[in-house]
Amino acid sequence: MGGLHVERKKLMAKFVEIASEKMGKDLETVDEENTFEELGFDSIDVIDLVMFFEDEFALRIEDEEISKIRKVKDLIDIVIKKLEEIDDEVSEG
């Protein structure tokens, strides 16, 4: 469980980095409970953000999962789930 907490912190930092550097968003204060709407992201921004995470971590987030993303937490949860699935496949393989 401790490792997962560190992972969340790393993903949160990566989110802020991507949003700031690649998308030009100025996020002085952001936490997982913020909605993307509150942060000034539209649906295209969210898709772009998902694509950056997919490229960064070599994973695939399905369209139906993207449609459920409303808060920063939702995106972080999906990325963690995908990373765990990849880790499980590697462990089993």
Backbone as a chain_set.jsonl record, in Angstrom:
{"seq": "MGGLHVERKKLMAKFVEIASEKMGKDLETVDEENTFEELGFDSIDVIDLVMFFEDEFALRIEDEEISKIRKVKDLIDIVIKKLEEIDDEVSEG", "coords": {"N": [[0.827, -1.21, 0.0], [1.98, 1.226, 0.706], [3.714, 1.731, -1.454], [1.921, 2.308, -3.451], [0.91, 4.737, -2.637], [3.109, 6.424, -2.987], [3.294, 6.148, -5.71], [0.918, 7.439, -6.487], [1.55, 10.05, -5.717], [3.69, 10.541, -7.451], [2.368, 10.345, -9.906], [0.585, 12.455, -9.682], [2.369, 14.591, -9.629], [3.403, 14.272, -12.191], [1.087, 14.778, -13.657], [0.695, 17.541, -13.103], [3.039, 18.511, -14.229], [2.749, 17.783, -16.986], [0.352, 19.139, -17.596], [1.16, 21.77, -17.179], [3.602, 22.19, -18.706], [3.19, 21.001, -21.289], [0.6, 21.648, -21.975], [0.173, 24.219, -21.285], [-1.207, 25.088, -19.028], [-1.755, 26.889, -16.058], [-1.24, 25.767, -13.086], [-1.437, 26.447, -9.994], [-2.472, 25.625, -7.532], [-3.602, 22.439, -7.035], [-5.533, 19.56, -6.55], [-6.446, 16.09, -6.132], [-9.203, 16.037, -6.039], [-10.13, 18.104, -7.571], [-12.161, 19.051, -10.297], [-11.844, 18.636, -13.84], [-13.087, 20.635, -15.213], [-13.154, 22.718, -13.31], [-10.476, 23.321, -13.356], [-10.147, 24.46, -15.777], [-10.069, 22.882, -18.06], [-11.219, 21.585, -21.129], [-13.18, 19.074, -22.878], [-11.565, 18.19, -24.982], [-9.041, 18.896, -24.053], [-8.831, 17.094, -21.931], [-8.748, 14.663, -23.295], [-6.339, 15.033, -24.696], [-4.612, 15.113, -22.506], [-4.927, 12.512, -21.495], [-3.8, 11.142, -23.644], [-1.129, 11.999, -23.449], [-0.44, 10.744, -21.024], [-0.796, 8.079, -21.78], [1.248, 7.816, -23.694], [3.485, 8.433, -22.108], [3.55, 6.347, -20.207], [3.259, 4.059, -21.665], [0.69, 2.802, -22.089], [-2.784, 1.903, -22.585], [-5.758, 3.603, -22.61], [-9.122, 3.077, -22.602], [-11.881, 4.313, -24.629], [-14.39, 4.315, -23.285], [-13.56, 4.456, -20.675], [-12.294, 6.922, -20.628], [-14.489, 8.586, -20.954], [-15.57, 8.603, -18.443], [-13.977, 10.156, -16.882], [-13.821, 12.752, -14.731], [-12.706, 14.125, -12.611], [-9.394, 14.969, -11.4], [-8.539, 12.877, -9.811], [-9.924, 10.685, -10.943], [-8.548, 10.254, -13.348], [-5.97, 9.646, -12.36], [-6.573, 7.318, -10.896], [-7.335, 5.555, -12.986], [-4.939, 5.391, -14.459], [-3.24, 4.225, -12.54], [-4.567, 1.769, -12.223], [-4.215, 0.684, -14.802], [-1.414, 0.513, -14.89], [-1.007, -1.353, -12.876], [-2.263, -3.563, -14.053], [-0.529, -4.029, -16.212], [1.764, -4.627, -14.764], [0.915, -6.957, -13.476], [0.614, -8.652, -15.691], [3.252, -8.851, -16.554], [4.375, -10.052, -14.316], [3.042, -12.513, -14.324], [3.751, -13.5, -16.769]], "CA": [[0.0, 0.0, 0.0], [2.868, 2.373, 0.742], [4.208, 1.964, -2.792], [0.841, 2.895, -4.226], [0.821, 6.142, -2.249], [4.212, 7.092, -3.681], [2.885, 6.155, -7.112], [-0.084, 8.512, -6.64], [2.261, 11.335, -5.643], [4.446, 10.685, -8.7], [1.412, 10.603, -10.984], [0.072, 13.807, -9.472], [3.443, 15.483, -10.085], [3.448, 14.137, -13.651], [-0.094, 15.493, -14.146], [0.966, 18.978, -13.031], [4.095, 18.771, -15.215], [2.166, 17.704, -18.33], [-0.623, 20.219, -17.749], [1.867, 23.044, -17.24], [4.573, 22.297, -19.787], [2.708, 20.615, -22.611], [-0.727, 22.189, -22.266], [0.16, 25.632, -20.96], [-2.126, 25.405, -17.925], [-1.062, 27.386, -14.876], [-1.884, 25.101, -11.954], [-0.746, 26.758, -8.755], [-2.973, 24.684, -6.542], [-4.427, 21.398, -7.643], [-5.53, 18.286, -5.833], [-7.147, 15.041, -6.858], [-10.646, 16.26, -6.029], [-10.493, 19.112, -8.56], [-12.681, 18.577, -11.586], [-11.127, 19.248, -14.952], [-13.796, 21.878, -15.517], [-12.649, 23.729, -12.372], [-9.106, 23.654, -13.735], [-10.152, 25.11, -17.079], [-9.877, 21.906, -19.126], [-12.413, 21.126, -21.817], [-13.107, 17.639, -23.171], [-10.403, 17.961, -25.849], [-7.872, 18.944, -23.164], [-8.786, 15.831, -21.173], [-8.277, 13.63, -24.231], [-4.91, 15.286, -24.89], [-3.949, 14.71, -21.275], [-4.935, 11.047, -21.491], [-2.826, 10.696, -24.641], [0.2, 12.208, -22.872], [-0.218, 9.677, -20.041], [-0.636, 6.824, -22.531], [2.601, 7.828, -24.268], [4.469, 8.455, -21.018], [3.599, 5.086, -19.47], [3.038, 2.958, -22.617], [-0.544, 2.096, -21.757], [-3.947, 2.244, -23.422], [-6.974, 3.896, -21.859], [-10.239, 2.907, -23.533], [-12.788, 5.461, -24.755], [-15.426, 4.318, -22.245], [-12.915, 4.907, -19.438], [-12.076, 8.362, -20.774], [-15.766, 9.277, -20.778], [-15.888, 8.648, -17.007], [-13.017, 11.025, -16.196], [-14.362, 14.067, -14.374], [-11.779, 14.741, -11.661], [-7.995, 14.542, -11.498], [-8.51, 11.567, -9.155], [-10.39, 9.668, -11.891], [-7.447, 9.967, -14.266], [-4.913, 8.98, -11.588], [-7.058, 5.958, -10.605], [-7.272, 4.741, -14.202], [-3.526, 5.145, -14.788], [-2.741, 3.242, -11.571], [-5.164, 0.478, -12.571], [-3.547, 0.198, -16.013], [-0.043, 0.14, -14.536], [-1.1, -2.603, -12.117], [-2.563, -4.626, -15.011], [0.717, -4.299, -16.927], [2.647, -5.272, -13.791], [0.41, -8.331, -13.294], [0.921, -9.415, -16.9], [4.693, -9.101, -16.531], [4.618, -11.031, -13.235], [2.518, -13.827, -14.718], [4.373, -13.906, -18.024]], "C": [[0.864, 1.264, 0.0], [3.379, 2.738, -0.63], [3.179, 2.656, -3.664], [0.699, 4.381, -3.906], [1.913, 6.956, -2.951], [3.861, 7.219, -5.162], [1.883, 7.285, -7.374], [0.602, 9.872, -6.636], [3.044, 11.591, -6.925], [3.513, 11.024, -9.856], [0.818, 12.006, -10.88], [1.106, 14.83, -9.961], [3.541, 15.458, -11.609], [2.265, 14.877, -14.278], [0.174, 16.994, -14.198], [2.011, 19.356, -14.081], [3.521, 18.799, -16.638], [1.213, 18.871, -18.568], [0.075, 21.568, -17.916], [2.709, 23.168, -18.505], [3.984, 22.036, -21.17], [1.394, 21.287, -22.982], [-0.865, 23.659, -21.887], [-0.809, 26.046, -19.869], [-1.3, 25.857, -16.722], [-1.783, 26.845, -13.644], [-1.095, 25.367, -10.675], [-1.18, 25.815, -7.643], [-3.891, 23.7, -7.234], [-4.385, 20.193, -6.724], [-6.423, 17.317, -6.585], [-8.65, 15.266, -6.948], [-11.089, 17.349, -6.998], [-11.091, 18.445, -9.788], [-11.86, 19.254, -12.681], [-11.777, 20.564, -15.355], [-13.312, 23.017, -14.612], [-11.257, 24.215, -12.758], [-9.002, 24.292, -15.118], [-9.883, 24.181, -18.256], [-11.22, 21.632, -19.8], [-12.212, 19.654, -22.197], [-11.916, 17.304, -24.077], [-9.128, 17.974, -25.017], [-7.718, 17.633, -22.4], [-8.277, 14.705, -22.066], [-6.784, 13.798, -24.498], [-4.107, 14.82, -23.689], [-3.847, 13.194, -21.179], [-3.883, 10.527, -22.472], [-1.394, 10.891, -24.146], [0.531, 11.103, -21.867], [-0.025, 8.335, -20.736], [0.772, 6.729, -23.106], [3.668, 7.7, -23.184], [4.653, 7.084, -20.381], [3.322, 3.862, -20.343], [1.821, 2.123, -22.227], [-1.672, 2.596, -22.645], [-5.159, 2.433, -22.515], [-8.124, 3.907, -22.861], [-11.173, 4.123, -23.509], [-13.843, 5.501, -23.648], [-14.848, 4.723, -20.889], [-12.698, 6.417, -19.479], [-13.37, 9.126, -20.501], [-16.174, 9.405, -19.315], [-14.979, 9.596, -16.226], [-13.635, 12.406, -15.984], [-13.379, 14.848, -13.495], [-10.36, 14.243, -11.928], [-7.856, 13.141, -10.918], [-8.916, 10.448, -10.114], [-9.273, 9.264, -12.847], [-6.338, 9.2, -13.554], [-5.307, 7.531, -11.295], [-6.936, 5.046, -11.822], [-5.826, 4.413, -14.553], [-2.941, 4.116, -13.835], [-3.277, 1.853, -11.903], [-4.465, -0.127, -13.791], [-2.119, -0.244, -15.713], [-0.018, -1.162, -13.745], [-1.391, -3.774, -13.048], [-1.306, -5.022, -15.789], [1.676, -5.06, -16.017], [2.229, -6.723, -13.561], [0.751, -9.198, -14.493], [2.4, -9.787, -16.938], [5.019, -10.156, -15.481], [4.188, -12.432, -13.629], [3.266, -14.392, -15.921], [5.712, -14.491, -17.809]], "O": [[0.513, 2.258, -0.636], [3.477, 3.921, -0.957], [3.517, 3.485, -4.508], [0.405, 5.188, -4.788], [1.654, 8.052, -3.447], [4.096, 8.254, -5.785], [1.993, 8.0, -8.37], [0.281, 10.741, -7.446], [3.065, 12.713, -7.432], [3.822, 11.881, -10.685], [0.582, 12.66, -11.896], [0.759, 15.808, -10.623], [3.739, 16.495, -12.241], [2.418, 15.531, -15.31], [-0.085, 17.642, -15.211], [1.891, 20.388, -14.742], [3.781, 19.732, -17.398], [1.26, 19.515, -19.616], [-0.365, 22.407, -18.702], [2.559, 24.115, -19.277], [4.257, 22.778, -22.113], [1.101, 21.477, -24.163], [-1.901, 24.274, -22.139], [-1.194, 27.212, -19.784], [-0.265, 25.266, -16.414], [-2.801, 27.39, -13.215], [-0.197, 24.604, -10.319], [-0.352, 25.276, -6.908], [-4.834, 24.082, -7.927], [-3.335, 19.846, -6.183], [-7.078, 17.687, -7.559], [-9.3, 14.734, -7.847], [-12.286, 17.514, -7.233], [-10.602, 17.418, -10.258], [-11.261, 20.308, -12.467], [-11.097, 21.495, -15.787], [-13.087, 24.135, -15.075], [-10.901, 25.369, -12.519], [-7.909, 24.625, -15.576], [-9.509, 24.64, -19.335], [-12.236, 21.466, -19.126], [-11.182, 19.064, -21.87], [-11.325, 16.233, -23.941], [-8.232, 17.161, -25.241], [-6.608, 17.124, -22.241], [-7.464, 13.886, -21.635], [-6.044, 12.814, -24.525], [-3.05, 14.205, -23.836], [-2.798, 12.659, -20.822], [-3.159, 9.58, -22.165], [-0.535, 10.045, -24.393], [1.648, 10.586, -21.856], [0.819, 7.539, -20.323], [1.414, 5.683, -23.016], [4.633, 6.949, -23.332], [5.774, 6.695, -20.05], [3.169, 2.754, -19.828], [1.908, 0.907, -22.059], [-1.527, 3.587, -23.361], [-5.533, 1.539, -21.756], [-8.101, 4.65, -23.842], [-11.249, 4.853, -22.522], [-14.162, 6.57, -23.128], [-15.561, 5.271, -20.048], [-12.897, 7.106, -18.478], [-13.347, 10.193, -19.887], [-17.029, 10.225, -18.98], [-15.192, 9.813, -15.033], [-13.928, 13.126, -16.939], [-13.242, 16.065, -13.62], [-10.157, 13.228, -12.595], [-7.137, 12.307, -11.471], [-8.313, 9.375, -10.098], [-9.076, 8.08, -13.121], [-5.823, 8.216, -14.084], [-4.487, 6.622, -11.425], [-6.49, 3.905, -11.708], [-5.52, 3.275, -14.908], [-2.217, 3.22, -14.269], [-2.534, 0.873, -11.871], [-4.159, -1.319, -13.805], [-1.665, -1.266, -16.228], [0.884, -1.981, -13.92], [-0.839, -4.86, -12.867], [-1.048, -6.207, -15.999], [2.32, -6.019, -16.442], [3.075, -7.612, -13.462], [1.137, -10.356, -14.331], [2.756, -10.905, -17.31], [5.835, -11.046, -15.718], [4.863, -13.414, -13.321], [3.397, -15.607, -16.071], [6.374, -14.886, -18.768]]}, "num_chains": 1, "name": "protein.A"}
